Amino acid sequence: MMIEVSAITPGIGAEITGLDLSQPINEKTITRLRELFLRHLVLVFRDQSLSREAHKQFARYFGELHVHPSHRSGLNKGIDPEIFVIDTPADAKQSNGEAWHSDVSCEAIPPMASLLYVTKVPDNGGGDTMFANMYEAFSELSSDLKTLLMGKMAFHDGEIDLRNYGVKVPAGQQYPQASHPVIARHAETGKPLLFVNGSFTSHIEGMPRWESDMLLSGLYDFVAKNARLQCRVKWTPKTLVMWDNRCVQHQAIRDYVGFARYGERVSILDGKPPAAA
Ligand code: SIN
């Protein structure tokens, strides 16, 4: 089968056709997918019939499977430690990932990529996901702001995200916290990127809190409001989307109150903490 690639925008996202992800994939094709992944950052594969095992098997071509901290801390026993369920019933008050973020950046080693397989899309046609390119976010900053941020570390705290959902970590349990460079260097491409996000980053270290708050809120606004950085994926049932969690933020759009949506996410690790640019 021939792989066909259709870019969603020049800067981020591509639809990939010509592959059945439930079947074994040869090394040449995986090499090609890796290249496409590094080039487009978000890959969309539609009409895939994946069992949980096939979903995990496809993810394993690219990295070791990650276990979400909500499972490790006992908050979410789940169905399988390596599967993170994104289940939004019709009567849900909130849904997962409604704010711009990269997945669990509070981990000492955050996942390099996430692969979300959505099987139920909301009947009102909503539930799209937005993605934003953090290389571009960095490159659009002024040289003065780049100089200010280069070399700074930011503290990421998993409890910030939990609090947004009204969840408390059980007594005696700890949720991950980690310091990462504000401007990181991608482990494979070597390119600099912005690595702070509103769901997990608490503050920039080594500066007064009000200055950190001012800078972070400006950066979050810049990512959220800058359509040049973004692409939007409209889900159809049985679509798998794989994104580079090192250089992409995403936001699940909650425009389907009263309708159900269901997906399962697998994340993978490359074993490398974000390095400073
Ligand atoms: C997430 O992975 O944070 C949620 C993405 C989505 O449900 O579209």
PDB file of C-alpha atoms and ligand atoms in Angstrom:
ATOM      1  CA  MET A   1       0.000   0.000   0.000  1.00  0.00           C
ATOM      2  CA  MET A   2       1.171   3.538  -0.741  1.00  0.00           C
ATOM      3  CA  ILE A   3       1.148   6.047   2.090  1.00  0.00           C
ATOM      4  CA  GLU A   4      -0.439   9.325   1.080  1.00  0.00           C
ATOM      5  CA  VAL A   5       0.105  12.497   3.041  1.00  0.00           C
ATOM      6  CA  SER A   6      -2.146  15.525   3.050  1.00  0.00           C
ATOM      7  CA  ALA A   7      -0.986  18.445   5.195  1.00  0.00           C
ATOM      8  CA  ILE A   8      -3.687  20.101   7.325  1.00  0.00           C
ATOM      9  CA  THR A   9      -1.769  23.403   7.511  1.00  0.00           C
ATOM     10  CA  PRO A  10       1.755  24.251   6.334  1.00  0.00           C
ATOM     11  CA  GLY A  11       3.000  24.297   9.935  1.00  0.00           C
ATOM     12  CA  ILE A  12       1.204  21.493  11.728  1.00  0.00           C
ATOM     13  CA  GLY A  13      -0.838  18.355  11.098  1.00  0.00           C
ATOM     14  CA  ALA A  14      -1.187  15.815   8.299  1.00  0.00           C
ATOM     15  CA  GLU A  15      -3.765  13.227   7.336  1.00  0.00           C
ATOM     16  CA  ILE A  16      -2.144   9.902   6.454  1.00  0.00           C
ATOM     17  CA  THR A  17      -3.936   7.376   4.257  1.00  0.00           C
ATOM     18  CA  GLY A  18      -2.978   3.987   2.853  1.00  0.00           C
ATOM     19  CA  LEU A  19      -2.157   2.219   6.121  1.00  0.00           C
ATOM     20  CA  ASP A  20      -3.995  -0.370   8.201  1.00  0.00           C
ATOM     21  CA  LEU A  21      -2.572   0.161  11.673  1.00  0.00           C
ATOM     22  CA  SER A  22      -4.032  -3.108  12.979  1.00  0.00           C
ATOM     23  CA  GLN A  23      -1.553  -5.040  10.782  1.00  0.00           C
ATOM     24  CA  PRO A  24       2.194  -5.459  11.370  1.00  0.00           C
ATOM     25  CA  ILE A  25       4.093  -2.523   9.846  1.00  0.00           C
ATOM     26  CA  ASN A  26       7.513  -2.969   8.267  1.00  0.00           C
ATOM     27  CA  GLU A  27      10.598  -1.040   9.311  1.00  0.00           C
ATOM     28  CA  LYS A  28      10.726   1.069   6.172  1.00  0.00           C
ATOM     29  CA  THR A  29       7.190   2.290   6.760  1.00  0.00           C
ATOM     30  CA  ILE A  30       7.920   3.041  10.423  1.00  0.00           C
ATOM     31  CA  THR A  31      10.967   5.065   9.349  1.00  0.00           C
ATOM     32  CA  ARG A  32       8.749   7.009   6.934  1.00  0.00           C
ATOM     33  CA  LEU A  33       6.139   7.584   9.663  1.00  0.00           C
ATOM     34  CA  ARG A  34       8.850   8.845  12.019  1.00  0.00           C
ATOM     35  CA  GLU A  35       9.956  11.346   9.366  1.00  0.00           C
ATOM     36  CA  LEU A  36       6.371  12.472   8.812  1.00  0.00           C
ATOM     37  CA  PHE A  37       5.839  12.729  12.571  1.00  0.00           C
ATOM     38  CA  LEU A  38       8.885  14.976  12.985  1.00  0.00           C
ATOM     39  CA  ARG A  39       7.847  17.064   9.971  1.00  0.00           C
ATOM     40  CA  HIS A  40       4.093  17.453  10.671  1.00  0.00           C
ATOM     41  CA  LEU A  41       3.973  16.910  14.493  1.00  0.00           C
ATOM     42  CA  VAL A  42       0.371  15.638  14.393  1.00  0.00           C
ATOM     43  CA  LEU A  43      -0.579  12.607  12.273  1.00  0.00           C
ATOM     44  CA  VAL A  44      -4.214  11.664  11.652  1.00  0.00           C
ATOM     45  CA  PHE A  45      -5.148   8.101  10.626  1.00  0.00           C
ATOM     46  CA  ARG A  46      -8.833   7.584   9.844  1.00  0.00           C
ATOM     47  CA  ASP A  47     -11.000   4.458   9.554  1.00  0.00           C
ATOM     48  CA  GLN A  48      -8.794   2.243  11.717  1.00  0.00           C
ATOM     49  CA  SER A  49     -10.237  -0.798  13.471  1.00  0.00           C
ATOM     50  CA  LEU A  50      -8.029  -1.155  16.503  1.00  0.00           C
ATOM     51  CA  SER A  51      -8.330  -3.459  19.462  1.00  0.00           C
ATOM     52  CA  ARG A  52      -6.659  -2.167  22.645  1.00  0.00           C
ATOM     53  CA  GLU A  53      -3.742  -4.483  21.968  1.00  0.00           C
ATOM     54  CA  ALA A  54      -3.386  -3.235  18.363  1.00  0.00           C
ATOM     55  CA  HIS A  55      -3.481   0.387  19.586  1.00  0.00           C
ATOM     56  CA  LYS A  56      -0.683  -0.361  22.069  1.00  0.00           C
ATOM     57  CA  GLN A  57       1.241  -2.402  19.509  1.00  0.00           C
ATOM     58  CA  PHE A  58       1.245   0.489  17.034  1.00  0.00           C
ATOM     59  CA  ALA A  59       2.435   2.877  19.785  1.00  0.00           C
ATOM     60  CA  ARG A  60       5.282   0.495  20.707  1.00  0.00           C
ATOM     61  CA  TYR A  61       6.867   1.004  17.269  1.00  0.00           C
ATOM     62  CA  PHE A  62       7.765   4.513  18.465  1.00  0.00           C
ATOM     63  CA  GLY A  63       8.484   4.178  22.186  1.00  0.00           C
ATOM     64  CA  GLU A  64       7.910   2.478  25.505  1.00  0.00           C
ATOM     65  CA  LEU A  65       4.358   2.694  26.884  1.00  0.00           C
ATOM     66  CA  HIS A  66       3.739   5.241  29.643  1.00  0.00           C
ATOM     67  CA  VAL A  67       1.542   4.668  32.691  1.00  0.00           C
ATOM     68  CA  HIS A  68      -0.480   7.777  33.548  1.00  0.00           C
ATOM     69  CA  PRO A  69       0.168   9.182  37.069  1.00  0.00           C
ATOM     70  CA  SER A  70      -3.560   8.994  37.855  1.00  0.00           C
ATOM     71  CA  HIS A  71      -3.162   5.237  37.610  1.00  0.00           C
ATOM     72  CA  ARG A  72       0.117   5.123  39.550  1.00  0.00           C
ATOM     73  CA  SER A  73      -1.361   7.217  42.371  1.00  0.00           C
ATOM     74  CA  GLY A  74      -4.457   5.039  42.613  1.00  0.00           C
ATOM     75  CA  LEU A  75      -6.790   7.890  41.583  1.00  0.00           C
ATOM     76  CA  ASN A  76      -7.886   6.053  38.496  1.00  0.00           C
ATOM     77  CA  LYS A  77      -7.737   2.287  38.547  1.00  0.00           C
ATOM     78  CA  GLY A  78      -8.777   2.197  34.896  1.00  0.00           C
ATOM     79  CA  ILE A  79      -9.051  -0.750  32.607  1.00  0.00           C
ATOM     80  CA  ASP A  80      -5.382  -1.129  31.801  1.00  0.00           C
ATOM     81  CA  PRO A  81      -2.421   0.802  33.239  1.00  0.00           C
ATOM     82  CA  GLU A  82      -1.213   1.723  29.751  1.00  0.00           C
ATOM     83  CA  ILE A  83      -4.583   2.982  28.516  1.00  0.00           C
ATOM     84  CA  PHE A  84      -5.837   6.421  29.578  1.00  0.00           C
ATOM     85  CA  VAL A  85      -9.586   6.518  29.047  1.00  0.00           C
ATOM     86  CA  ILE A  86     -11.131   9.779  27.817  1.00  0.00           C
ATOM     87  CA  ASP A  87     -14.777   9.106  28.438  1.00  0.00           C
ATOM     88  CA  THR A  88     -17.227  12.006  28.387  1.00  0.00           C
ATOM     89  CA  PRO A  89     -20.763  10.737  28.983  1.00  0.00           C
ATOM     90  CA  ALA A  90     -23.684  12.861  27.811  1.00  0.00           C
ATOM     91  CA  ASP A  91     -24.299  14.132  31.358  1.00  0.00           C
ATOM     92  CA  ALA A  92     -20.624  14.913  32.158  1.00  0.00           C
ATOM     93  CA  LYS A  93     -19.952  18.301  33.759  1.00  0.00           C
ATOM     94  CA  GLN A  94     -16.399  18.523  32.377  1.00  0.00           C
ATOM     95  CA  SER A  95     -14.245  16.760  29.842  1.00  0.00           C
ATOM     96  CA  ASN A  96     -10.564  15.917  29.826  1.00  0.00           C
ATOM     97  CA  GLY A  97      -8.018  18.366  28.390  1.00  0.00           C
ATOM     98  CA  GLU A  98     -10.249  21.408  27.902  1.00  0.00           C
ATOM     99  CA  ALA A  99      -7.365  23.852  28.380  1.00  0.00           C
ATOM    100  CA  TRP A 100      -4.241  24.141  26.216  1.00  0.00           C
ATOM    101  CA  HIS A 101      -1.575  21.762  27.512  1.00  0.00           C
ATOM    102  CA  SER A 102       0.986  19.111  26.743  1.00  0.00           C
ATOM    103  CA  ASP A 103       0.236  15.770  28.375  1.00  0.00           C
ATOM    104  CA  VAL A 104       1.508  15.397  31.957  1.00  0.00           C
ATOM    105  CA  SER A 105       4.408  17.824  31.604  1.00  0.00           C
ATOM    106  CA  CYS A 106       4.579  17.459  35.418  1.00  0.00           C
ATOM    107  CA  GLU A 107       6.396  14.141  34.899  1.00  0.00           C
ATOM    108  CA  ALA A 108      10.208  14.161  35.304  1.00  0.00           C
ATOM    109  CA  ILE A 109      10.163  12.558  31.865  1.00  0.00           C
ATOM    110  CA  PRO A 110       6.953  13.598  30.098  1.00  0.00           C
ATOM    111  CA  PRO A 111       5.656  11.371  27.289  1.00  0.00           C
ATOM    112  CA  MET A 112       7.274  12.021  23.916  1.00  0.00           C
ATOM    113  CA  ALA A 113       3.997  11.352  22.124  1.00  0.00           C
ATOM    114  CA  SER A 114       0.355  10.515  22.682  1.00  0.00           C
ATOM    115  CA  LEU A 115      -1.867   8.402  20.454  1.00  0.00           C
ATOM    116  CA  LEU A 116      -5.583   9.003  20.972  1.00  0.00           C
ATOM    117  CA  TYR A 117      -8.090   6.648  19.359  1.00  0.00           C
ATOM    118  CA  VAL A 118     -11.606   8.069  19.324  1.00  0.00           C
ATOM    119  CA  THR A 119     -14.452   5.641  18.674  1.00  0.00           C
ATOM    120  CA  LYS A 120     -17.475   7.724  19.705  1.00  0.00           C
ATOM    121  CA  VAL A 121     -17.834  11.269  18.413  1.00  0.00           C
ATOM    122  CA  PRO A 122     -20.540  13.591  19.754  1.00  0.00           C
ATOM    123  CA  ASP A 123     -23.782  13.411  17.757  1.00  0.00           C
ATOM    124  CA  ASN A 124     -23.946  17.224  17.533  1.00  0.00           C
ATOM    125  CA  GLY A 125     -20.768  17.264  15.409  1.00  0.00           C
ATOM    126  CA  GLY A 126     -18.568  18.798  18.155  1.00  0.00           C
ATOM    127  CA  GLY A 127     -15.598  17.490  20.118  1.00  0.00           C
ATOM    128  CA  ASP A 128     -12.754  18.570  17.796  1.00  0.00           C
ATOM    129  CA  THR A 129      -9.218  18.888  19.112  1.00  0.00           C
ATOM    130  CA  MET A 130      -6.905  21.863  18.506  1.00  0.00           C
ATOM    131  CA  PHE A 131      -3.138  21.433  18.251  1.00  0.00           C
ATOM    132  CA  ALA A 132      -0.429  24.135  18.352  1.00  0.00           C
ATOM    133  CA  ASN A 133       3.187  24.086  17.185  1.00  0.00           C
ATOM    134  CA  MET A 134       5.575  25.110  19.989  1.00  0.00           C
ATOM    135  CA  TYR A 135       8.599  25.474  17.680  1.00  0.00           C
ATOM    136  CA  GLU A 136       6.664  28.202  15.896  1.00  0.00           C
ATOM    137  CA  ALA A 137       5.502  29.707  19.184  1.00  0.00           C
ATOM    138  CA  PHE A 138       9.153  30.071  20.203  1.00  0.00           C
ATOM    139  CA  SER A 139      10.285  31.367  16.841  1.00  0.00           C
ATOM    140  CA  GLU A 140       7.641  34.117  16.800  1.00  0.00           C
ATOM    141  CA  LEU A 141       8.825  35.600  20.119  1.00  0.00           C
ATOM    142  CA  SER A 142      10.933  38.754  19.941  1.00  0.00           C
ATOM    143  CA  SER A 143      14.666  38.298  20.421  1.00  0.00           C
ATOM    144  CA  ASP A 144      14.440  40.246  23.713  1.00  0.00           C
ATOM    145  CA  LEU A 145      11.852  37.834  25.092  1.00  0.00           C
ATOM    146  CA  LYS A 146      13.795  34.810  23.807  1.00  0.00           C
ATOM    147  CA  THR A 147      16.893  36.089  25.608  1.00  0.00           C
ATOM    148  CA  LEU A 148      14.925  36.618  28.823  1.00  0.00           C
ATOM    149  CA  LEU A 149      13.423  33.098  28.757  1.00  0.00           C
ATOM    150  CA  MET A 150      16.472  31.147  27.577  1.00  0.00           C
ATOM    151  CA  GLY A 151      18.113  29.331  30.471  1.00  0.00           C
ATOM    152  CA  LYS A 152      15.078  29.749  32.773  1.00  0.00           C
ATOM    153  CA  MET A 153      13.454  26.751  34.418  1.00  0.00           C
ATOM    154  CA  ALA A 154       9.729  26.378  35.140  1.00  0.00           C
ATOM    155  CA  PHE A 155       8.063  24.287  37.809  1.00  0.00           C
ATOM    156  CA  HIS A 156       5.314  21.902  36.603  1.00  0.00           C
ATOM    157  CA  ASP A 157       2.864  20.573  39.173  1.00  0.00           C
ATOM    158  CA  GLY A 158       0.348  17.810  38.389  1.00  0.00           C
ATOM    159  CA  GLU A 159      -1.959  18.937  41.192  1.00  0.00           C
ATOM    160  CA  ILE A 160      -2.784  22.158  39.287  1.00  0.00           C
ATOM    161  CA  ASP A 161      -4.481  20.084  36.619  1.00  0.00           C
ATOM    162  CA  LEU A 162      -6.264  17.897  39.174  1.00  0.00           C
ATOM    163  CA  ARG A 163      -7.578  20.959  41.025  1.00  0.00           C
ATOM    164  CA  ASN A 164      -9.117  22.209  37.752  1.00  0.00           C
ATOM    165  CA  TYR A 165     -11.206  19.042  37.805  1.00  0.00           C
ATOM    166  CA  GLY A 166     -11.970  19.234  41.534  1.00  0.00           C
ATOM    167  CA  VAL A 167      -9.859  16.118  42.221  1.00  0.00           C
ATOM    168  CA  LYS A 168      -7.736  15.779  45.368  1.00  0.00           C
ATOM    169  CA  VAL A 169      -4.749  13.477  45.632  1.00  0.00           C
ATOM    170  CA  PRO A 170      -5.469  10.865  48.343  1.00  0.00           C
ATOM    171  CA  ALA A 171      -3.617  11.388  51.634  1.00  0.00           C
ATOM    172  CA  GLY A 172      -0.179   9.821  51.554  1.00  0.00           C
ATOM    173  CA  GLN A 173      -0.043   9.890  47.741  1.00  0.00           C
ATOM    174  CA  GLN A 174       1.964  12.325  45.652  1.00  0.00           C
ATOM    175  CA  TYR A 175       1.332  13.524  42.156  1.00  0.00           C
ATOM    176  CA  PRO A 176       4.334  14.273  39.928  1.00  0.00           C
ATOM    177  CA  GLN A 177       6.108  17.620  39.988  1.00  0.00           C
ATOM    178  CA  ALA A 178       9.163  18.547  37.931  1.00  0.00           C
ATOM    179  CA  SER A 179      11.287  21.463  36.769  1.00  0.00           C
ATOM    180  CA  HIS A 180      11.818  21.789  33.026  1.00  0.00           C
ATOM    181  CA  PRO A 181      13.468  24.417  30.827  1.00  0.00           C
ATOM    182  CA  VAL A 182      11.059  27.132  29.638  1.00  0.00           C
ATOM    183  CA  ILE A 183      12.773  26.909  26.254  1.00  0.00           C
ATOM    184  CA  ALA A 184      13.595  23.284  25.557  1.00  0.00           C
ATOM    185  CA  ARG A 185      15.484  21.599  22.751  1.00  0.00           C
ATOM    186  CA  HIS A 186      13.701  18.801  20.923  1.00  0.00           C
ATOM    187  CA  ALA A 187      15.468  15.487  21.576  1.00  0.00           C
ATOM    188  CA  GLU A 188      15.396  14.470  17.898  1.00  0.00           C
ATOM    189  CA  THR A 189      15.303  17.614  15.775  1.00  0.00           C
ATOM    190  CA  GLY A 190      17.439  19.709  18.145  1.00  0.00           C
ATOM    191  CA  LYS A 191      15.147  22.699  17.478  1.00  0.00           C
ATOM    192  CA  PRO A 192      14.182  25.123  20.303  1.00  0.00           C
ATOM    193  CA  LEU A 193      10.561  25.217  21.468  1.00  0.00           C
ATOM    194  CA  LEU A 194       8.376  26.790  24.125  1.00  0.00           C
ATOM    195  CA  PHE A 195       7.700  24.309  26.941  1.00  0.00           C
ATOM    196  CA  VAL A 196       5.242  25.857  29.412  1.00  0.00           C
ATOM    197  CA  ASN A 197       1.484  25.278  29.549  1.00  0.00           C
ATOM    198  CA  GLY A 198      -1.426  26.489  31.638  1.00  0.00           C
ATOM    199  CA  SER A 199      -2.565  23.089  32.878  1.00  0.00           C
ATOM    200  CA  PHE A 200       0.679  22.066  34.538  1.00  0.00           C
ATOM    201  CA  THR A 201       3.190  24.934  34.783  1.00  0.00           C
ATOM    202  CA  SER A 202       3.032  26.662  38.144  1.00  0.00           C
ATOM    203  CA  HIS A 203       5.769  29.299  37.835  1.00  0.00           C
ATOM    204  CA  ILE A 204       9.078  30.277  36.305  1.00  0.00           C
ATOM    205  CA  GLU A 205      11.780  29.700  38.868  1.00  0.00           C
ATOM    206  CA  GLY A 206      14.129  32.410  40.108  1.00  0.00           C
ATOM    207  CA  MET A 207      11.897  35.447  39.511  1.00  0.00           C
ATOM    208  CA  PRO A 208       9.180  37.198  41.549  1.00  0.00           C
ATOM    209  CA  ARG A 209       5.883  35.399  41.322  1.00  0.00           C
ATOM    210  CA  TRP A 210       4.059  38.351  39.786  1.00  0.00           C
ATOM    211  CA  GLU A 211       6.628  38.580  36.992  1.00  0.00           C
ATOM    212  CA  SER A 212       6.341  34.849  36.360  1.00  0.00           C
ATOM    213  CA  ASP A 213       2.516  35.091  36.322  1.00  0.00           C
ATOM    214  CA  MET A 214       2.656  37.990  33.885  1.00  0.00           C
ATOM    215  CA  LEU A 215       5.038  36.202  31.512  1.00  0.00           C
ATOM    216  CA  LEU A 216       3.232  32.853  31.659  1.00  0.00           C
ATOM    217  CA  SER A 217      -0.213  34.326  31.115  1.00  0.00           C
ATOM    218  CA  GLY A 218       1.139  36.314  28.142  1.00  0.00           C
ATOM    219  CA  LEU A 219       2.694  33.182  26.643  1.00  0.00           C
ATOM    220  CA  TYR A 220      -0.488  31.116  27.156  1.00  0.00           C
ATOM    221  CA  ASP A 221      -2.534  33.861  25.506  1.00  0.00           C
ATOM    222  CA  PHE A 222      -0.121  34.015  22.604  1.00  0.00           C
ATOM    223  CA  VAL A 223      -0.483  30.237  22.006  1.00  0.00           C
ATOM    224  CA  ALA A 224      -4.266  30.245  22.413  1.00  0.00           C
ATOM    225  CA  LYS A 225      -4.910  33.271  20.203  1.00  0.00           C
ATOM    226  CA  ASN A 226      -2.398  32.711  17.421  1.00  0.00           C
ATOM    227  CA  ALA A 227      -4.141  30.721  14.685  1.00  0.00           C
ATOM    228  CA  ARG A 228      -0.918  30.592  12.646  1.00  0.00           C
ATOM    229  CA  LEU A 229       0.449  28.062  15.139  1.00  0.00           C
ATOM    230  CA  GLN A 230      -2.620  25.856  15.151  1.00  0.00           C
ATOM    231  CA  CYS A 231      -4.549  23.166  13.353  1.00  0.00           C
ATOM    232  CA  ARG A 232      -7.919  21.649  14.219  1.00  0.00           C
ATOM    233  CA  VAL A 233      -8.779  17.961  13.877  1.00  0.00           C
ATOM    234  CA  LYS A 234     -12.402  16.972  13.344  1.00  0.00           C
ATOM    235  CA  TRP A 235     -12.807  13.429  14.611  1.00  0.00           C
ATOM    236  CA  THR A 236     -14.691  10.718  12.813  1.00  0.00           C
ATOM    237  CA  PRO A 237     -15.302   7.400  14.569  1.00  0.00           C
ATOM    238  CA  LYS A 238     -12.239   5.097  14.580  1.00  0.00           C
ATOM    239  CA  THR A 239      -9.685   7.854  14.032  1.00  0.00           C
ATOM    240  CA  LEU A 240      -6.265   7.637  15.653  1.00  0.00           C
ATOM    241  CA  VAL A 241      -4.286  10.849  16.127  1.00  0.00           C
ATOM    242  CA  MET A 242      -0.648  10.773  17.169  1.00  0.00           C
ATOM    243  CA  TRP A 243       1.032  13.998  18.312  1.00  0.00           C
ATOM    244  CA  ASP A 244       4.521  14.963  19.364  1.00  0.00           C
ATOM    245  CA  ASN A 245       3.990  15.890  22.999  1.00  0.00           C
ATOM    246  CA  ARG A 246       7.461  17.453  23.187  1.00  0.00           C
ATOM    247  CA  CYS A 247       6.678  20.276  20.753  1.00  0.00           C
ATOM    248  CA  VAL A 248       2.861  20.350  20.506  1.00  0.00           C
ATOM    249  CA  GLN A 249       0.154  21.583  22.863  1.00  0.00           C
ATOM    250  CA  HIS A 250      -3.454  20.578  22.422  1.00  0.00           C
ATOM    251  CA  GLN A 251      -6.914  21.513  23.632  1.00  0.00           C
ATOM    252  CA  ALA A 252     -10.074  19.406  23.514  1.00  0.00           C
ATOM    253  CA  ILE A 253     -13.001  21.629  22.535  1.00  0.00           C
ATOM    254  CA  ARG A 254     -15.990  21.175  24.819  1.00  0.00           C
ATOM    255  CA  ASP A 255     -18.788  22.222  22.499  1.00  0.00           C
ATOM    256  CA  TYR A 256     -20.896  19.084  22.950  1.00  0.00           C
ATOM    257  CA  VAL A 257     -22.561  19.388  26.359  1.00  0.00           C
ATOM    258  CA  GLY A 258     -25.379  16.836  26.453  1.00  0.00           C
ATOM    259  CA  PHE A 259     -23.657  14.484  23.990  1.00  0.00           C
ATOM    260  CA  ALA A 260     -21.224  11.623  24.566  1.00  0.00           C
ATOM    261  CA  ARG A 261     -17.650  11.234  23.328  1.00  0.00           C
ATOM    262  CA  TYR A 262     -15.283   8.311  23.974  1.00  0.00           C
ATOM    263  CA  GLY A 263     -11.620   7.684  23.259  1.00  0.00           C
ATOM    264  CA  GLU A 264      -8.617   5.847  24.656  1.00  0.00           C
ATOM    265  CA  ARG A 265      -5.128   7.309  24.768  1.00  0.00           C
ATOM    266  CA  VAL A 266      -1.763   5.597  24.862  1.00  0.00           C
ATOM    267  CA  SER A 267       1.339   7.688  25.541  1.00  0.00           C
ATOM    268  CA  ILE A 268       4.927   6.728  24.891  1.00  0.00           C
ATOM    269  CA  LEU A 269       8.289   7.577  26.390  1.00  0.00           C
ATOM    270  CA  ASP A 270      11.696   8.158  24.882  1.00  0.00           C
ATOM    271  CA  GLY A 271      13.370   8.190  28.305  1.00  0.00           C
ATOM    272  CA  LYS A 272      14.742  11.706  27.816  1.00  0.00           C
ATOM    273  CA  PRO A 273      13.785  14.670  30.040  1.00  0.00           C
ATOM    274  CA  PRO A 274      13.365  17.973  28.152  1.00  0.00           C
ATOM    275  CA  ALA A 275      16.844  19.511  27.722  1.00  0.00           C
ATOM    276  CA  ALA A 276      17.511  23.248  27.750  1.00  0.00           C
ATOM    277  CA  ALA A 277      17.895  24.915  24.342  1.00  0.00           C
TER     278      ALA A 277
HETATM  279  C1  SIN B   1      -6.139  15.048  25.848  1.00  0.00           C
HETATM  280  O1  SIN B   1      -5.416  14.159  25.416  1.00  0.00           O
HETATM  281  O2  SIN B   1      -5.744  15.849  26.676  1.00  0.00           O
HETATM  282  C2  SIN B   1      -7.550  15.179  25.347  1.00  0.00           C
HETATM  283  C3  SIN B   1      -7.603  15.278  23.881  1.00  0.00           C
HETATM  284  C4  SIN B   1      -8.997  15.029  23.376  1.00  0.00           C
HETATM  285  O3  SIN B   1      -9.818  14.447  24.073  1.00  0.00           O
HETATM  286  O4  SIN B   1      -9.247  15.401  22.235  1.00  0.00           O
END
